[in-house]
PDB file of C-alpha atoms and ligand atoms in Angstrom:
ATOM      1  CA  MET A   1       0.041  -0.243  -0.221  1.00 47.00           C
ATOM      2  CA  GLN A   2       0.864   3.580  -1.206  1.00 58.00           C
ATOM      3  CA  SER A   3       1.736   5.860   1.776  1.00 74.00           C
ATOM      4  CA  ASP A   4       0.247   9.234   1.879  1.00 94.00           C
ATOM      5  CA  ILE A   5       3.721  10.757   2.498  1.00 97.00           C
ATOM      6  CA  ALA A   6       4.375   9.597  -0.666  1.00 97.00           C
ATOM      7  CA  GLU A   7       1.325  10.227  -2.692  1.00 97.00           C
ATOM      8  CA  ASN A   8       1.518  13.773  -1.029  1.00 98.00           C
ATOM      9  CA  ILE A   9       5.434  14.447  -2.231  1.00 97.00           C
ATOM     10  CA  THR A  10       4.312  13.368  -5.581  1.00 96.00           C
ATOM     11  CA  SER A  11       1.763  15.094  -5.852  1.00 96.00           C
ATOM     12  CA  LEU A  12       3.380  17.922  -5.359  1.00 97.00           C
ATOM     13  CA  ARG A  13       6.358  17.298  -7.113  1.00 97.00           C
ATOM     14  CA  ALA A  14       3.917  17.195  -9.842  1.00 97.00           C
ATOM     15  CA  ARG A  15       2.822  20.498  -9.222  1.00 97.00           C
ATOM     16  CA  LEU A  16       5.909  21.983  -9.436  1.00 97.00           C
ATOM     17  CA  ASP A  17       7.148  20.168 -12.215  1.00 96.00           C
ATOM     18  CA  GLY A  18       8.225  23.037 -15.330  1.00 95.00           C
ATOM     19  CA  THR A  19       8.407  26.173 -12.031  1.00 96.00           C
ATOM     20  CA  GLY A  20      11.851  25.100 -11.622  1.00 95.00           C
ATOM     21  CA  ALA A  21      11.384  25.475  -8.338  1.00 98.00           C
ATOM     22  CA  GLN A  22      12.566  22.404  -5.310  1.00 98.00           C
ATOM     23  CA  LEU A  23      11.090  20.602  -2.577  1.00 98.00           C
ATOM     24  CA  VAL A  24      11.910  21.215   0.926  1.00 98.00           C
ATOM     25  CA  ALA A  25       9.820  18.755   3.162  1.00 98.00           C
ATOM     26  CA  VAL A  26       9.835  20.197   6.085  1.00 98.00           C
ATOM     27  CA  SER A  27      10.416  17.227   8.614  1.00 98.00           C
ATOM     28  CA  LYS A  28      10.599  18.720  12.642  1.00 97.00           C
ATOM     29  CA  TYR A  29       8.517  16.659  14.949  1.00 96.00           C
ATOM     30  CA  HIS A  30       7.924  14.041  12.725  1.00 96.00           C
ATOM     31  CA  PRO A  31       9.714  10.321  13.148  1.00 96.00           C
ATOM     32  CA  VAL A  32      12.086   8.966  11.245  1.00 97.00           C
ATOM     33  CA  PRO A  33       9.874   6.517   9.718  1.00 97.00           C
ATOM     34  CA  ALA A  34       7.181   8.929   8.607  1.00 97.00           C
ATOM     35  CA  LEU A  35      10.623  11.256   6.903  1.00 98.00           C
ATOM     36  CA  ARG A  36      11.619   7.515   5.664  1.00 98.00           C
ATOM     37  CA  GLN A  37       8.226   7.451   3.982  1.00 97.00           C
ATOM     38  CA  ALA A  38       9.491  10.632   1.816  1.00 98.00           C
ATOM     39  CA  TYR A  39      12.911   9.073   1.527  1.00 98.00           C
ATOM     40  CA  ASP A  40      11.633   6.336  -0.582  1.00 97.00           C
ATOM     41  CA  ALA A  41       9.197   8.171  -2.514  1.00 97.00           C
ATOM     42  CA  GLY A  42      12.309   9.944  -3.564  1.00 97.00           C
ATOM     43  CA  GLN A  43      13.044  13.174  -0.953  1.00 98.00           C
ATOM     44  CA  ARG A  44      15.849  14.728  -0.350  1.00 98.00           C
ATOM     45  CA  ILE A  45      15.558  17.404   0.954  1.00 98.00           C
ATOM     46  CA  PHE A  46      14.641  17.625   4.388  1.00 98.00           C
ATOM     47  CA  GLY A  47      14.165  20.724   6.242  1.00 98.00           C
ATOM     48  CA  GLU A  48      14.137  20.637   9.991  1.00 98.00           C
ATOM     49  CA  ASN A  49      13.372  23.582  12.792  1.00 97.00           C
ATOM     50  CA  ARG A  50      15.788  22.665  15.583  1.00 97.00           C
ATOM     51  CA  VAL A  51      19.252  21.792  15.946  1.00 98.00           C
ATOM     52  CA  GLN A  52      19.152  18.499  18.369  1.00 98.00           C
ATOM     53  CA  GLU A  53      16.461  17.388  16.604  1.00 98.00           C
ATOM     54  CA  LEU A  54      18.248  17.672  13.108  1.00 98.00           C
ATOM     55  CA  LEU A  55      21.657  16.062  14.855  1.00 98.00           C
ATOM     56  CA  SER A  56      19.441  13.285  16.086  1.00 98.00           C
ATOM     57  CA  LYS A  57      18.206  12.226  13.003  1.00 98.00           C
ATOM     58  CA  ILE A  58      21.008  12.294  10.435  1.00 98.00           C
ATOM     59  CA  PRO A  59      22.429   8.925  11.498  1.00 98.00           C
ATOM     60  CA  GLU A  60      18.950   7.484  11.106  1.00 98.00           C
ATOM     61  CA  MET A  61      19.027   8.617   7.336  1.00 98.00           C
ATOM     62  CA  PRO A  62      20.673   7.961   4.754  1.00 98.00           C
ATOM     63  CA  ASP A  63      23.222  10.024   3.959  1.00 98.00           C
ATOM     64  CA  ASP A  64      22.478  11.927   0.762  1.00 98.00           C
ATOM     65  CA  VAL A  65      20.036  12.799   2.349  1.00 98.00           C
ATOM     66  CA  CYS A  66      20.457  17.494   2.221  1.00 98.00           C
ATOM     67  CA  TRP A  67      19.686  18.941   5.608  1.00 98.00           C
ATOM     68  CA  HIS A  68      18.251  21.545   6.190  1.00 98.00           C
ATOM     69  CA  LEU A  69      17.907  23.963   8.735  1.00 98.00           C
ATOM     70  CA  ILE A  70      14.925  26.571   8.679  1.00 98.00           C
ATOM     71  CA  GLY A  71      14.379  27.760  12.025  1.00 97.00           C
ATOM     72  CA  HIS A  72      16.548  30.254  14.409  1.00 96.00           C
ATOM     73  CA  LEU A  73      20.029  28.944  15.357  1.00 98.00           C
ATOM     74  CA  GLN A  74      21.127  29.913  18.146  1.00 97.00           C
ATOM     75  CA  THR A  75      24.937  31.048  18.644  1.00 97.00           C
ATOM     76  CA  ASN A  76      26.136  28.010  21.661  1.00 97.00           C
ATOM     77  CA  LYS A  77      24.430  25.274  19.265  1.00 98.00           C
ATOM     78  CA  VAL A  78      27.191  26.773  16.430  1.00 98.00           C
ATOM     79  CA  ARG A  79      29.560  24.441  15.802  1.00 98.00           C
ATOM     80  CA  ALA A  80      27.422  21.293  16.599  1.00 98.00           C
ATOM     81  CA  ILE A  81      25.625  22.229  13.231  1.00 98.00           C
ATOM     82  CA  THR A  82      29.228  23.339  11.487  1.00 98.00           C
ATOM     83  CA  GLY A  83      29.668  21.013   8.502  1.00 98.00           C
ATOM     84  CA  LYS A  84      26.429  18.875   9.002  1.00 98.00           C
ATOM     85  CA  THR A  85      23.889  20.722   6.302  1.00 98.00           C
ATOM     86  CA  ALA A  86      23.644  21.777   3.345  1.00 98.00           C
ATOM     87  CA  LEU A  87      21.797  24.806   3.708  1.00 98.00           C
ATOM     88  CA  ILE A  88      21.073  26.970   6.982  1.00 98.00           C
ATOM     89  CA  GLU A  89      18.751  28.783   5.544  1.00 98.00           C
ATOM     90  CA  SER A  90      17.737  31.023   8.543  1.00 98.00           C
ATOM     91  CA  VAL A  91      20.735  33.403   9.021  1.00 98.00           C
ATOM     92  CA  ASP A  92      18.681  36.546  10.752  1.00 97.00           C
ATOM     93  CA  SER A  93      21.721  38.807  11.907  1.00 97.00           C
ATOM     94  CA  GLU A  94      24.920  40.479  11.215  1.00 97.00           C
ATOM     95  CA  LYS A  95      26.744  38.674  14.086  1.00 97.00           C
ATOM     96  CA  LEU A  96      25.074  34.765  13.664  1.00 98.00           C
ATOM     97  CA  LEU A  97      26.327  34.692   9.855  1.00 98.00           C
ATOM     98  CA  ASN A  98      29.848  36.233  10.699  1.00 98.00           C
ATOM     99  CA  LEU A  99      29.950  32.892  13.906  1.00 98.00           C
ATOM    100  CA  ILE A 100      28.814  30.827  11.110  1.00 98.00           C
ATOM    101  CA  ASP A 101      31.942  32.369   9.324  1.00 98.00           C
ATOM    102  CA  LYS A 102      34.582  31.600  11.878  1.00 98.00           C
ATOM    103  CA  GLU A 103      33.477  28.061  12.880  1.00 98.00           C
ATOM    104  CA  ALA A 104      33.194  26.619   9.395  1.00 98.00           C
ATOM    105  CA  GLU A 105      36.534  28.169   8.606  1.00 98.00           C
ATOM    106  CA  ARG A 106      37.681  26.229  11.748  1.00 98.00           C
ATOM    107  CA  ALA A 107      36.231  22.897  10.939  1.00 98.00           C
ATOM    108  CA  GLY A 108      37.406  22.726   6.996  1.00 98.00           C
ATOM    109  CA  VAL A 109      33.779  23.725   6.221  1.00 98.00           C
ATOM    110  CA  VAL A 110      32.565  25.675   3.643  1.00 98.00           C
ATOM    111  CA  THR A 111      28.993  26.455   4.622  1.00 98.00           C
ATOM    112  CA  ARG A 112      25.762  27.930   2.147  1.00 98.00           C
ATOM    113  CA  VAL A 113      23.449  29.800   4.344  1.00 98.00           C
ATOM    114  CA  LEU A 114      20.018  32.099   3.214  1.00 98.00           C
ATOM    115  CA  MET A 115      19.823  35.659   4.725  1.00 98.00           C
ATOM    116  CA  GLN A 116      16.240  35.838   6.240  1.00 98.00           C
ATOM    117  CA  ILE A 117      14.386  38.471   6.196  1.00 97.00           C
ATOM    118  CA  HIS A 118      11.541  39.563   7.760  1.00 96.00           C
ATOM    119  CA  VAL A 119       8.627  40.815   5.911  1.00 94.00           C
ATOM    120  CA  ALA A 120       6.003  39.434   7.939  1.00 85.00           C
ATOM    121  CA  GLN A 121       3.572  41.936  10.221  1.00 80.00           C
ATOM    122  CA  GLU A 122       4.611  39.613  12.522  1.00 75.00           C
ATOM    123  CA  GLU A 123       6.896  40.512  15.704  1.00 71.00           C
ATOM    124  CA  SER A 124       7.847  36.246  16.436  1.00 71.00           C
ATOM    125  CA  LYS A 125       9.291  36.888  13.434  1.00 71.00           C
ATOM    126  CA  THR A 126      13.145  37.516  12.538  1.00 88.00           C
ATOM    127  CA  GLY A 127      15.236  38.335  10.274  1.00 96.00           C
ATOM    128  CA  PHE A 128      16.736  41.521   8.546  1.00 97.00           C
ATOM    129  CA  LEU A 129      14.481  43.941   7.230  1.00 96.00           C
ATOM    130  CA  PRO A 130      15.111  44.864   3.733  1.00 96.00           C
ATOM    131  CA  ASP A 131      16.399  47.779   4.665  1.00 96.00           C
ATOM    132  CA  GLU A 132      19.417  45.834   6.740  1.00 97.00           C
ATOM    133  CA  LEU A 133      20.168  43.232   3.858  1.00 97.00           C
ATOM    134  CA  LEU A 134      20.756  45.541   1.176  1.00 97.00           C
ATOM    135  CA  ASP A 135      23.029  47.749   4.047  1.00 98.00           C
ATOM    136  CA  TYR A 136      24.999  44.733   4.515  1.00 98.00           C
ATOM    137  CA  PHE A 137      25.192  44.140   0.535  1.00 98.00           C
ATOM    138  CA  HIS A 138      26.106  47.721   0.109  1.00 97.00           C
ATOM    139  CA  ALA A 139      28.343  47.564   2.218  1.00 97.00           C
ATOM    140  CA  ARG A 140      30.405  44.705   1.052  1.00 96.00           C
ATOM    141  CA  ARG A 141      30.844  43.245   3.954  1.00 96.00           C
ATOM    142  CA  TYR A 142      30.379  39.416   2.235  1.00 97.00           C
ATOM    143  CA  GLU A 143      33.911  40.291   0.896  1.00 96.00           C
ATOM    144  CA  ASN A 144      34.612  39.585   4.256  1.00 97.00           C
ATOM    145  CA  LEU A 145      33.263  36.377   4.653  1.00 98.00           C
ATOM    146  CA  LYS A 146      35.854  33.096   4.708  1.00 98.00           C
ATOM    147  CA  ALA A 147      34.145  30.165   4.524  1.00 98.00           C
ATOM    148  CA  THR A 148      30.362  31.301   4.590  1.00 98.00           C
ATOM    149  CA  HIS A 149      28.214  31.211   1.239  1.00 98.00           C
ATOM    150  CA  ILE A 150      25.561  32.974   0.606  1.00 98.00           C
ATOM    151  CA  CYS A 151      23.147  31.502  -1.582  1.00 98.00           C
ATOM    152  CA  GLY A 152      20.571  33.958  -1.647  1.00 98.00           C
ATOM    153  CA  VAL A 153      17.014  34.102   0.621  1.00 98.00           C
ATOM    154  CA  MET A 154      14.514  33.171   2.889  1.00 98.00           C
ATOM    155  CA  GLY A 155      11.293  34.652   4.306  1.00 97.00           C
ATOM    156  CA  MET A 156       7.668  34.265   5.451  1.00 96.00           C
ATOM    157  CA  ALA A 157       4.944  35.633   4.831  1.00 96.00           C
ATOM    158  CA  THR A 158       2.664  36.374   6.953  1.00 94.00           C
ATOM    159  CA  ASN A 159       0.262  34.243   8.687  1.00 93.00           C
ATOM    160  CA  THR A 160      -3.313  35.707   7.820  1.00 93.00           C
ATOM    161  CA  ASP A 161      -5.939  33.928   4.882  1.00 94.00           C
ATOM    162  CA  ASP A 162      -5.246  37.283   3.277  1.00 96.00           C
ATOM    163  CA  THR A 163      -4.236  36.581  -0.219  1.00 97.00           C
ATOM    164  CA  SER A 164      -3.204  40.006  -1.399  1.00 97.00           C
ATOM    165  CA  ARG A 165      -0.895  40.604   1.515  1.00 96.00           C
ATOM    166  CA  ILE A 166      -0.075  37.355   1.835  1.00 97.00           C
ATOM    167  CA  ARG A 167       0.943  38.360  -1.764  1.00 98.00           C
ATOM    168  CA  ASP A 168       3.051  41.483  -1.031  1.00 97.00           C
ATOM    169  CA  ASP A 169       4.612  40.270   1.865  1.00 97.00           C
ATOM    170  CA  PHE A 170       6.459  38.009  -1.125  1.00 98.00           C
ATOM    171  CA  ARG A 171       6.869  40.460  -3.569  1.00 98.00           C
ATOM    172  CA  LYS A 172       8.678  42.208  -1.222  1.00 98.00           C
ATOM    173  CA  ILE A 173      11.349  39.361  -0.487  1.00 98.00           C
ATOM    174  CA  ARG A 174      11.704  38.818  -4.091  1.00 98.00           C
ATOM    175  CA  GLU A 175      12.239  42.465  -4.199  1.00 98.00           C
ATOM    176  CA  ALA A 176      14.906  42.657  -1.716  1.00 98.00           C
ATOM    177  CA  TYR A 177      16.684  39.882  -3.613  1.00 98.00           C
ATOM    178  CA  GLU A 178      16.964  41.744  -6.690  1.00 98.00           C
ATOM    179  CA  ALA A 179      17.965  44.558  -4.906  1.00 98.00           C
ATOM    180  CA  VAL A 180      20.934  42.686  -3.668  1.00 98.00           C
ATOM    181  CA  ARG A 181      21.826  41.049  -6.986  1.00 97.00           C
ATOM    182  CA  ALA A 182      21.465  44.492  -9.000  1.00 97.00           C
ATOM    183  CA  MET A 183      23.785  46.270  -5.789  1.00 96.00           C
ATOM    184  CA  CYS A 184      26.027  43.142  -6.423  1.00 96.00           C
ATOM    185  CA  PRO A 185      26.737  41.480  -9.696  1.00 93.00           C
ATOM    186  CA  ASP A 186      29.935  39.793  -8.567  1.00 91.00           C
ATOM    187  CA  LEU A 187      28.045  37.686  -6.154  1.00 93.00           C
ATOM    188  CA  SER A 188      28.372  34.486  -7.607  1.00 93.00           C
ATOM    189  CA  GLY A 189      25.668  31.840  -6.360  1.00 95.00           C
ATOM    190  CA  PHE A 190      23.312  34.291  -5.301  1.00 97.00           C
ATOM    191  CA  ASP A 191      20.286  32.385  -6.530  1.00 97.00           C
ATOM    192  CA  THR A 192      17.853  31.046  -4.193  1.00 98.00           C
ATOM    193  CA  ILE A 193      14.545  32.665  -3.138  1.00 98.00           C
ATOM    194  CA  SER A 194      13.228  29.664   0.069  1.00 98.00           C
ATOM    195  CA  MET A 195       9.290  30.798  -0.089  1.00 98.00           C
ATOM    196  CA  GLY A 196       6.325  29.347   0.944  1.00 98.00           C
ATOM    197  CA  MET A 197       4.338  26.844   2.948  1.00 98.00           C
ATOM    198  CA  SER A 198       1.790  24.106   3.209  1.00 97.00           C
ATOM    199  CA  GLY A 199      -0.393  27.218   3.034  1.00 96.00           C
ATOM    200  CA  ASP A 200       0.451  29.581   0.477  1.00 97.00           C
ATOM    201  CA  TRP A 201       3.160  27.728  -1.607  1.00 98.00           C
ATOM    202  CA  PRO A 202       1.500  28.542  -5.277  1.00 98.00           C
ATOM    203  CA  ILE A 203       1.609  32.694  -4.514  1.00 98.00           C
ATOM    204  CA  ALA A 204       4.997  32.088  -3.678  1.00 98.00           C
ATOM    205  CA  ILE A 205       5.771  30.477  -6.611  1.00 98.00           C
ATOM    206  CA  GLU A 206       3.485  33.329  -9.169  1.00 98.00           C
ATOM    207  CA  GLU A 207       5.443  35.547  -7.192  1.00 98.00           C
ATOM    208  CA  GLY A 208       9.488  33.822  -7.813  1.00 98.00           C
ATOM    209  CA  SER A 209       9.845  31.102  -5.047  1.00 98.00           C
ATOM    210  CA  THR A 210      12.825  28.723  -6.364  1.00 98.00           C
ATOM    211  CA  LEU A 211      12.276  26.565  -3.340  1.00 98.00           C
ATOM    212  CA  ILE A 212       9.849  25.754  -0.812  1.00 98.00           C
ATOM    213  CA  ARG A 213       8.613  24.511   1.955  1.00 98.00           C
ATOM    214  CA  VAL A 214       6.836  22.578   2.948  1.00 98.00           C
ATOM    215  CA  GLY A 215       5.727  20.661   6.293  1.00 98.00           C
ATOM    216  CA  SER A 216       2.495  19.348   6.623  1.00 97.00           C
ATOM    217  CA  ALA A 217       0.630  19.244   3.673  1.00 97.00           C
ATOM    218  CA  ILE A 218       3.128  15.893   3.322  1.00 98.00           C
ATOM    219  CA  PHE A 219       3.241  14.464   6.926  1.00 97.00           C
ATOM    220  CA  GLY A 220      -0.718  15.644   8.322  1.00 93.00           C
ATOM    221  CA  PRO A 221      -0.411  17.651  11.203  1.00 91.00           C
ATOM    222  CA  ARG A 222       2.371  17.664  14.228  1.00 85.00           C
ATOM    223  CA  GLU A 223       2.204  16.520  17.288  1.00 77.00           C
ATOM    224  CA  TYR A 224       4.512  19.086  19.807  1.00 73.00           C
TER     225      TYR A 224
HETATM  226  C1  PLP B 301       7.533  25.066  10.036  1.00 62.95           C
HETATM  227  C2  PLP B 301       8.220  25.472   8.978  1.00 62.95           C
HETATM  228  C3  PLP B 301       7.648  25.234   7.299  1.00 62.95           C
HETATM  229  C4  PLP B 301       6.622  24.360   7.249  1.00 62.95           C
HETATM  230  O1  PLP B 301       4.928  24.814   7.743  1.00 62.95           O
HETATM  231  P1  PLP B 301       3.521  23.765   7.503  1.00 62.95           P
HETATM  232  O2  PLP B 301       2.981  25.148   7.434  1.00 62.95           O
HETATM  233  O3  PLP B 301       3.746  22.728   7.856  1.00 62.95           O
HETATM  234  O4  PLP B 301       4.146  23.533   5.866  1.00 62.95           O
HETATM  235  C5  PLP B 301       8.608  26.093   7.297  1.00 62.95           C
HETATM  236  N1  PLP B 301       9.021  26.905   7.149  1.00 62.95           N
HETATM  237  C6  PLP B 301       9.739  27.157   8.158  1.00 62.95           C
HETATM  238  C7  PLP B 301      10.600  28.515   8.699  1.00 62.95           C
HETATM  239  C8  PLP B 301       8.946  26.734   9.646  1.00 62.95           C
HETATM  240  O5  PLP B 301       8.998  27.155  10.684  1.00 62.95           O
END
């Protein structure tokens, strides 16, 4: 019998076909057997939001899984996660970015990251304001990074049913991304816009997302 998880992966992939966007299966709070069902359906990118949970799942899953950290990274956990992720999507401050860089250099690895942009109308969401992000790139402070590759941006829309507001938020994220590209044409491999979750990813795709992060629409509701 085919699992719902496999069916969900297959139908999401069919809907993404032709968009060029990739799918992150957000597996936080779900047990390893659920991740395995997704893996067996061909899914290779998994997103977790807590360092401990991510680290505990790595040895339980095949080696070719690409792990994305999508939640806030505390500075005291940076060393533990260094070298373990394909992408840290949730770099929400310059201080964190510099620490990630220091630890990557120390470990002799390159850490790939996205800059998290704050556009939603909620105080709880973290990240760079668009202007802060532009300041960072305008001052070319990324040139000081030694072992970190900034691959693009990540953001979340306001948690609302108002689709025009959601679309507006996604547009702001894409505009910040494009402003950085225009300002720093030399920035290589800055090509990722991670936006869109279970409830809003089709809008995100219309607004230029290249990476969607989908949890409950694959694995069902989370039990916290
Ligand atoms: C949990 C989470 C998601 C996935 O949310 P769903 O609504 O379950 O798809 C996406 N992005 C981030 C940053 C998350 O924390």
